[in-house]
Amino acid sequence: MVMERVEVSFPSGGEQCAAWLYYPDGPSKPRPLVVMGHGVGANREMGLDRYARRFAAAGMAVLVFDYRHFGASEGTPRQLLDIRRQREDWHAAIAYARTVRGVDATRIALWGTSFGAGHALSVAPDDAYVAAVVAQAPFTSGVSSILAKGPISMAKVSAIATADMLFGWLRRKPIGIRLAGGKNAGALMSAPDVPSGYGRLAEESESYEPKVAARVAFWIVLDAPGRRASALKMPVLYALCDDDSITPVKPALRAAERTKHATVKRYPAGHFDIYFDDLFEKAVADQTEFLVSVLRP
């Protein structure tokens, strides 16, 4: 039922964000559209096509974008993970989605996973016309995510981030930190299941780079998208992994409790399990059912 995806782009902060646009076959009529963004250091090639095709097959248009500085999008230096800029990219993607021919501008939904889910939860309250949010394995508390790393990894990450803050500006090139590592590693994500789980996603991308500018670690600690939960007026689906080692489930559950129209789905899974195999099938079916229900005209 879905046409081949189309390569598009849209402006954000004076640069271009690359995106895939999916538009369903069938009778021409105003359709809802789902805007999709990935997590820490990830790009659209890392598993998002699977979700987008399911949503499009259910009759929704889909826009899957790369943040500036990542993937096929513009932005230098490369691999600069800037929370403020990424949220500007979300707003720009929403604005572009409303200009797509055949899309109902009042039925735009946001779909984010991991760090991207934190972005979706943060930007949705700023737009009264966002119709729904899907937050998969959402990042809701920087403090909780950092504490989950353990003291050894925390110390290593802090040292690398400090070096980038002090010297990255002088050398005009950020000091990088690994995105993924095992327990006690000096990486943004460090847990026993990270190398295999994140690595499996990275293998799907030809443009993946294993490091980002380390300075972001300090901003991650201060970020807490869950604090905006009470400002979410639209229906929100929280797809939560009970054994999540990266974005702990407890603060996400607290955010869901403060969300006026929350639906919570819980899975006996780790942070990366939800992208693959049977757990993916279950999660994407739940998300499709939710989106079809809440975006019905």
Tab-separated table of C-alpha atoms in Angstrom:
chain	number	residue	atom	x	y	z
A	1	MET	CA	0.000	0.000	0.000
A	2	VAL	CA	2.976	2.365	0.393
A	3	MET	CA	4.758	4.153	-2.417
A	4	GLU	CA	8.531	4.270	-2.470
A	5	ARG	CA	9.941	6.803	-0.068
A	6	VAL	CA	10.966	10.183	-1.505
A	7	GLU	CA	14.096	12.110	-0.555
A	8	VAL	CA	13.222	15.648	0.636
A	9	SER	CA	14.796	18.368	2.734
A	10	PHE	CA	13.684	21.338	4.793
A	11	PRO	CA	15.435	24.370	6.321
A	12	SER	CA	16.415	24.604	9.965
A	13	GLY	CA	18.655	27.300	11.382
A	14	GLY	CA	19.930	28.312	7.956
A	15	GLU	CA	20.886	24.755	6.997
A	16	GLN	CA	19.077	21.827	5.402
A	17	CYS	CA	17.809	18.735	7.186
A	18	ALA	CA	17.590	15.641	5.012
A	19	ALA	CA	14.458	13.518	5.296
A	20	TRP	CA	12.481	10.663	3.815
A	21	LEU	CA	8.846	11.327	2.982
A	22	TYR	CA	6.480	8.357	2.751
A	23	TYR	CA	3.059	8.848	1.224
A	24	PRO	CA	0.494	6.035	0.999
A	25	ASP	CA	-1.073	4.903	-2.226
A	26	GLY	CA	-4.837	4.976	-2.447
A	27	PRO	CA	-7.551	7.607	-2.808
A	28	SER	CA	-6.324	11.185	-2.600
A	29	LYS	CA	-7.549	12.744	0.628
A	30	PRO	CA	-6.106	14.771	3.491
A	31	ARG	CA	-4.051	12.359	5.582
A	32	PRO	CA	-2.367	12.511	8.967
A	33	LEU	CA	1.425	12.654	9.040
A	34	VAL	CA	3.883	11.225	11.572
A	35	VAL	CA	7.160	13.106	12.121
A	36	MET	CA	9.918	10.728	13.257
A	37	GLY	CA	13.307	11.419	14.864
A	38	HIS	CA	15.976	9.119	16.325
A	39	GLY	CA	18.038	9.059	19.507
A	40	VAL	CA	21.577	9.904	20.630
A	41	GLY	CA	24.023	9.989	17.727
A	42	ALA	CA	21.683	7.985	15.504
A	43	ASN	CA	20.456	8.708	11.989
A	44	ARG	CA	17.374	7.762	9.993
A	45	GLU	CA	19.093	4.716	8.439
A	46	MET	CA	19.214	3.014	11.842
A	47	GLY	CA	15.945	1.113	11.985
A	48	LEU	CA	13.393	3.869	11.407
A	49	ASP	CA	12.385	2.732	7.922
A	50	ARG	CA	10.744	-0.363	9.446
A	51	TYR	CA	8.409	1.735	11.582
A	52	ALA	CA	7.709	4.289	8.852
A	53	ARG	CA	6.590	1.659	6.354
A	54	ARG	CA	4.154	0.183	8.876
A	55	PHE	CA	2.627	3.573	9.607
A	56	ALA	CA	2.375	4.382	5.895
A	57	ALA	CA	0.748	1.012	5.215
A	58	ALA	CA	-1.918	2.016	7.740
A	59	GLY	CA	-2.733	5.127	5.694
A	60	MET	CA	-0.507	7.762	7.290
A	61	ALA	CA	2.116	9.918	5.616
A	62	VAL	CA	5.483	9.827	7.399
A	63	LEU	CA	8.461	12.201	7.566
A	64	VAL	CA	11.708	10.692	8.905
A	65	PHE	CA	14.516	13.238	9.309
A	66	ASP	CA	18.185	13.501	10.225
A	67	TYR	CA	19.255	16.136	12.745
A	68	ARG	CA	21.687	18.784	11.594
A	69	HIS	CA	25.313	17.623	11.915
A	70	PHE	CA	24.266	13.983	11.434
A	71	GLY	CA	23.526	11.576	8.607
A	72	ALA	CA	22.682	13.264	5.306
A	73	SER	CA	21.810	16.638	6.849
A	74	GLU	CA	24.003	19.715	6.669
A	75	GLY	CA	25.882	21.182	9.607
A	76	THR	CA	29.490	21.570	10.684
A	77	PRO	CA	31.286	20.448	12.696
A	78	ARG	CA	29.996	16.964	12.077
A	79	GLN	CA	28.715	14.890	15.009
A	80	LEU	CA	27.843	17.939	17.094
A	81	LEU	CA	25.007	16.841	19.366
A	82	ASP	CA	23.323	20.060	20.463
A	83	ILE	CA	20.044	19.623	22.351
A	84	ARG	CA	18.715	23.088	21.508
A	85	ARG	CA	19.499	22.698	17.811
A	86	GLN	CA	17.937	19.276	17.628
A	87	ARG	CA	14.717	20.610	19.102
A	88	GLU	CA	14.790	23.424	16.566
A	89	ASP	CA	15.030	20.676	13.928
A	90	TRP	CA	11.873	19.070	15.349
A	91	HIS	CA	9.983	22.363	15.105
A	92	ALA	CA	11.274	22.847	11.553
A	93	ALA	CA	10.185	19.321	10.616
A	94	ILE	CA	6.694	19.961	11.979
A	95	ALA	CA	6.459	23.226	10.043
A	96	TYR	CA	7.552	21.473	6.846
A	97	ALA	CA	5.096	18.606	7.418
A	98	ARG	CA	2.226	21.064	7.402
A	99	THR	CA	3.198	22.189	3.900
A	100	VAL	CA	3.187	18.688	2.371
A	101	ARG	CA	0.489	18.384	-0.241
A	102	GLY	CA	-2.370	16.130	0.806
A	103	VAL	CA	-1.554	16.283	4.528
A	104	ASP	CA	-4.070	17.390	7.126
A	105	ALA	CA	-2.158	20.036	9.078
A	106	THR	CA	-4.343	19.437	12.143
A	107	ARG	CA	-3.350	15.753	12.349
A	108	ILE	CA	0.430	15.843	12.827
A	109	ALA	CA	1.849	13.306	15.271
A	110	LEU	CA	5.366	13.101	16.702
A	111	TRP	CA	7.227	9.806	17.070
A	112	GLY	CA	10.526	9.767	18.909
A	113	THR	CA	12.690	7.017	20.290
A	114	SER	CA	15.147	7.214	23.202
A	115	PHE	CA	16.723	10.710	23.158
A	116	GLY	CA	14.432	11.584	20.258
A	117	ALA	CA	11.432	10.690	22.410
A	118	GLY	CA	12.686	13.207	24.959
A	119	HIS	CA	12.771	15.805	22.193
A	120	ALA	CA	9.230	14.925	21.124
A	121	LEU	CA	7.946	15.238	24.691
A	122	SER	CA	9.741	18.578	25.028
A	123	VAL	CA	8.580	20.238	21.800
A	124	ALA	CA	4.987	18.965	21.692
A	125	PRO	CA	3.709	21.344	24.418
A	126	ASP	CA	5.007	24.287	22.375
A	127	ASP	CA	2.645	23.496	19.490
A	128	ALA	CA	-1.043	23.457	20.306
A	129	TYR	CA	-1.826	21.708	17.012
A	130	VAL	CA	0.309	18.593	17.519
A	131	ALA	CA	-2.298	15.849	17.610
A	132	ALA	CA	-0.431	12.972	19.292
A	133	VAL	CA	2.959	11.751	20.514
A	134	VAL	CA	4.575	8.317	20.575
A	135	ALA	CA	7.502	8.149	23.009
A	136	GLN	CA	9.420	4.879	22.635
A	137	ALA	CA	11.920	4.033	25.403
A	138	PRO	CA	11.896	7.750	26.204
A	139	PHE	CA	14.712	9.771	27.730
A	140	THR	CA	12.921	11.670	30.492
A	141	SER	CA	15.613	12.421	33.112
A	142	GLY	CA	19.270	13.197	32.538
A	143	VAL	CA	20.115	12.601	36.169
A	144	SER	CA	18.517	9.147	36.148
A	145	SER	CA	20.269	8.178	32.918
A	146	ILE	CA	23.659	9.313	34.198
A	147	LEU	CA	23.245	7.549	37.529
A	148	ALA	CA	22.371	4.344	35.693
A	149	LYS	CA	25.861	4.381	34.174
A	150	GLY	CA	27.597	3.807	37.511
A	151	PRO	CA	30.450	5.837	39.082
A	152	ILE	CA	33.326	4.524	36.948
A	153	SER	CA	31.673	5.347	33.645
A	154	MET	CA	30.451	8.672	35.036
A	155	ALA	CA	34.005	9.661	35.955
A	156	LYS	CA	35.404	8.722	32.546
A	157	VAL	CA	32.677	10.577	30.666
A	158	SER	CA	33.077	13.659	32.850
A	159	ALA	CA	36.826	13.772	32.153
A	160	ILE	CA	36.358	13.550	28.379
A	161	ALA	CA	33.531	16.096	28.394
A	162	THR	CA	35.628	18.507	30.463
A	163	ALA	CA	38.496	18.197	27.993
A	164	ASP	CA	36.141	19.008	25.129
A	165	MET	CA	34.705	22.013	26.951
A	166	LEU	CA	38.189	23.373	27.737
A	167	PHE	CA	40.126	22.504	24.603
A	168	GLY	CA	37.618	21.670	21.863
A	169	TRP	CA	36.986	25.348	21.208
A	170	LEU	CA	40.718	26.118	21.022
A	171	ARG	CA	41.463	23.395	18.501
A	172	ARG	CA	38.300	24.315	16.522
A	173	LYS	CA	37.360	20.671	16.451
A	174	PRO	CA	35.357	18.895	19.153
A	175	ILE	CA	36.922	16.148	21.207
A	176	GLY	CA	34.838	13.086	20.548
A	177	ILE	CA	33.383	10.554	22.939
A	178	ARG	CA	32.195	7.099	22.004
A	179	LEU	CA	28.468	6.682	21.741
A	180	ALA	CA	28.395	3.040	22.801
A	181	GLY	CA	30.399	0.931	25.236
A	182	GLY	CA	30.063	-1.845	27.754
A	183	LYS	CA	29.777	-1.532	31.518
A	184	ASN	CA	32.169	1.068	33.006
A	185	ALA	CA	33.147	2.361	29.551
A	186	GLY	CA	33.889	6.009	28.832
A	187	ALA	CA	30.910	6.273	26.473
A	188	LEU	CA	27.620	8.178	26.488
A	189	MET	CA	25.765	4.866	26.614
A	190	SER	CA	27.487	2.240	28.735
A	191	ALA	CA	25.856	-1.001	29.823
A	192	PRO	CA	26.338	-4.706	29.080
A	193	ASP	CA	23.684	-4.721	26.350
A	194	VAL	CA	24.843	-1.554	24.574
A	195	PRO	CA	27.612	-2.833	22.257
A	196	SER	CA	25.435	-5.529	20.719
A	197	GLY	CA	22.139	-3.590	20.764
A	198	TYR	CA	23.345	-0.236	19.481
A	199	GLY	CA	25.849	-1.995	17.264
A	200	ARG	CA	23.047	-3.868	15.539
A	201	LEU	CA	21.367	-0.563	14.690
A	202	ALA	CA	24.651	1.008	13.580
A	203	GLU	CA	25.270	-1.849	11.147
A	204	GLU	CA	22.200	-0.726	9.191
A	205	SER	CA	23.701	2.694	8.412
A	206	GLU	CA	26.402	3.522	5.886
A	207	SER	CA	26.820	7.023	7.356
A	208	TYR	CA	26.989	6.133	11.072
A	209	GLU	CA	29.900	7.614	13.033
A	210	PRO	CA	30.788	6.125	16.446
A	211	LYS	CA	31.604	9.384	18.286
A	212	VAL	CA	29.984	12.734	19.064
A	213	ALA	CA	31.288	15.952	20.596
A	214	ALA	CA	31.805	15.082	24.261
A	215	ARG	CA	30.595	18.431	25.641
A	216	VAL	CA	26.973	17.291	25.314
A	217	ALA	CA	27.363	15.050	28.375
A	218	PHE	CA	27.029	18.047	30.691
A	219	TRP	CA	23.838	19.243	28.962
A	220	ILE	CA	22.325	15.768	29.078
A	221	VAL	CA	22.631	15.753	32.878
A	222	LEU	CA	20.657	18.992	33.081
A	223	ASP	CA	17.961	17.947	30.634
A	224	ALA	CA	14.690	16.511	31.950
A	225	PRO	CA	11.941	16.218	29.319
A	226	GLY	CA	9.718	14.465	31.850
A	227	ARG	CA	9.213	17.782	33.605
A	228	ARG	CA	7.020	18.925	30.706
A	229	ALA	CA	4.669	15.968	30.984
A	230	SER	CA	1.886	17.918	32.674
A	231	ALA	CA	1.911	20.385	29.745
A	232	LEU	CA	1.107	17.642	27.222
A	233	LYS	CA	-2.553	18.057	26.296
A	234	MET	CA	-2.642	15.627	23.354
A	235	PRO	CA	-2.799	11.801	23.598
A	236	VAL	CA	0.629	10.320	24.338
A	237	LEU	CA	1.697	6.695	24.019
A	238	TYR	CA	4.590	5.706	26.267
A	239	ALA	CA	6.218	2.512	24.961
A	240	LEU	CA	8.442	1.447	27.849
A	241	CYS	CA	11.078	-1.258	28.251
A	242	ASP	CA	11.058	-2.683	31.766
A	243	ASP	CA	14.748	-3.684	31.641
A	244	ASP	CA	15.976	-0.436	30.112
A	245	SER	CA	19.628	0.243	31.038
A	246	ILE	CA	19.857	3.571	29.170
A	247	THR	CA	16.613	5.434	29.852
A	248	PRO	CA	15.336	4.011	33.157
A	249	VAL	CA	11.669	3.130	33.218
A	250	LYS	CA	10.763	4.656	36.614
A	251	PRO	CA	11.083	8.343	35.632
A	252	ALA	CA	9.206	7.575	32.411
A	253	LEU	CA	6.368	6.070	34.432
A	254	ARG	CA	6.293	9.176	36.615
A	255	ALA	CA	6.067	11.328	33.491
A	256	ALA	CA	3.198	9.192	32.211
A	257	GLU	CA	1.351	9.671	35.502
A	258	ARG	CA	1.545	13.439	34.979
A	259	THR	CA	0.365	13.236	31.354
A	260	LYS	CA	-3.325	14.043	30.978
A	261	HIS	CA	-4.079	11.596	28.152
A	262	ALA	CA	-1.439	8.899	28.569
A	263	THR	CA	-1.466	5.347	27.265
A	264	VAL	CA	1.302	3.145	28.658
A	265	LYS	CA	2.562	-0.030	27.000
A	266	ARG	CA	5.246	-2.004	28.824
A	267	TYR	CA	7.501	-4.658	27.341
A	268	PRO	CA	9.774	-7.216	29.059
A	269	ALA	CA	12.772	-5.915	27.168
A	270	GLY	CA	16.009	-3.964	27.235
A	271	HIS	CA	16.505	-0.581	25.597
A	272	PHE	CA	17.503	-1.945	22.177
A	273	ASP	CA	15.337	-5.073	22.050
A	274	ILE	CA	12.305	-3.075	20.990
A	275	TYR	CA	13.832	-2.303	17.572
A	276	PHE	CA	14.038	-5.922	16.479
A	277	ASP	CA	12.276	-9.230	15.970
A	278	ASP	CA	9.166	-10.183	17.992
A	279	LEU	CA	9.336	-7.203	20.327
A	280	PHE	CA	9.470	-4.833	17.382
A	281	GLU	CA	6.419	-6.533	15.901
A	282	LYS	CA	4.493	-6.127	19.135
A	283	ALA	CA	5.560	-2.530	19.700
A	284	VAL	CA	4.937	-1.334	16.138
A	285	ALA	CA	1.502	-2.976	16.156
A	286	ASP	CA	0.625	-1.163	19.398
A	287	GLN	CA	1.923	2.140	18.023
A	288	THR	CA	0.077	1.774	14.729
A	289	GLU	CA	-3.171	0.983	16.520
A	290	PHE	CA	-2.715	4.025	18.769
A	291	LEU	CA	-1.909	6.391	15.909
A	292	VAL	CA	-4.781	5.198	13.725
A	293	SER	CA	-7.164	5.632	16.661
A	294	VAL	CA	-6.116	9.118	17.757
A	295	LEU	CA	-5.545	10.525	14.261
A	296	ARG	CA	-8.902	9.421	12.918
A	297	PRO	CA	-10.678	12.416	11.281
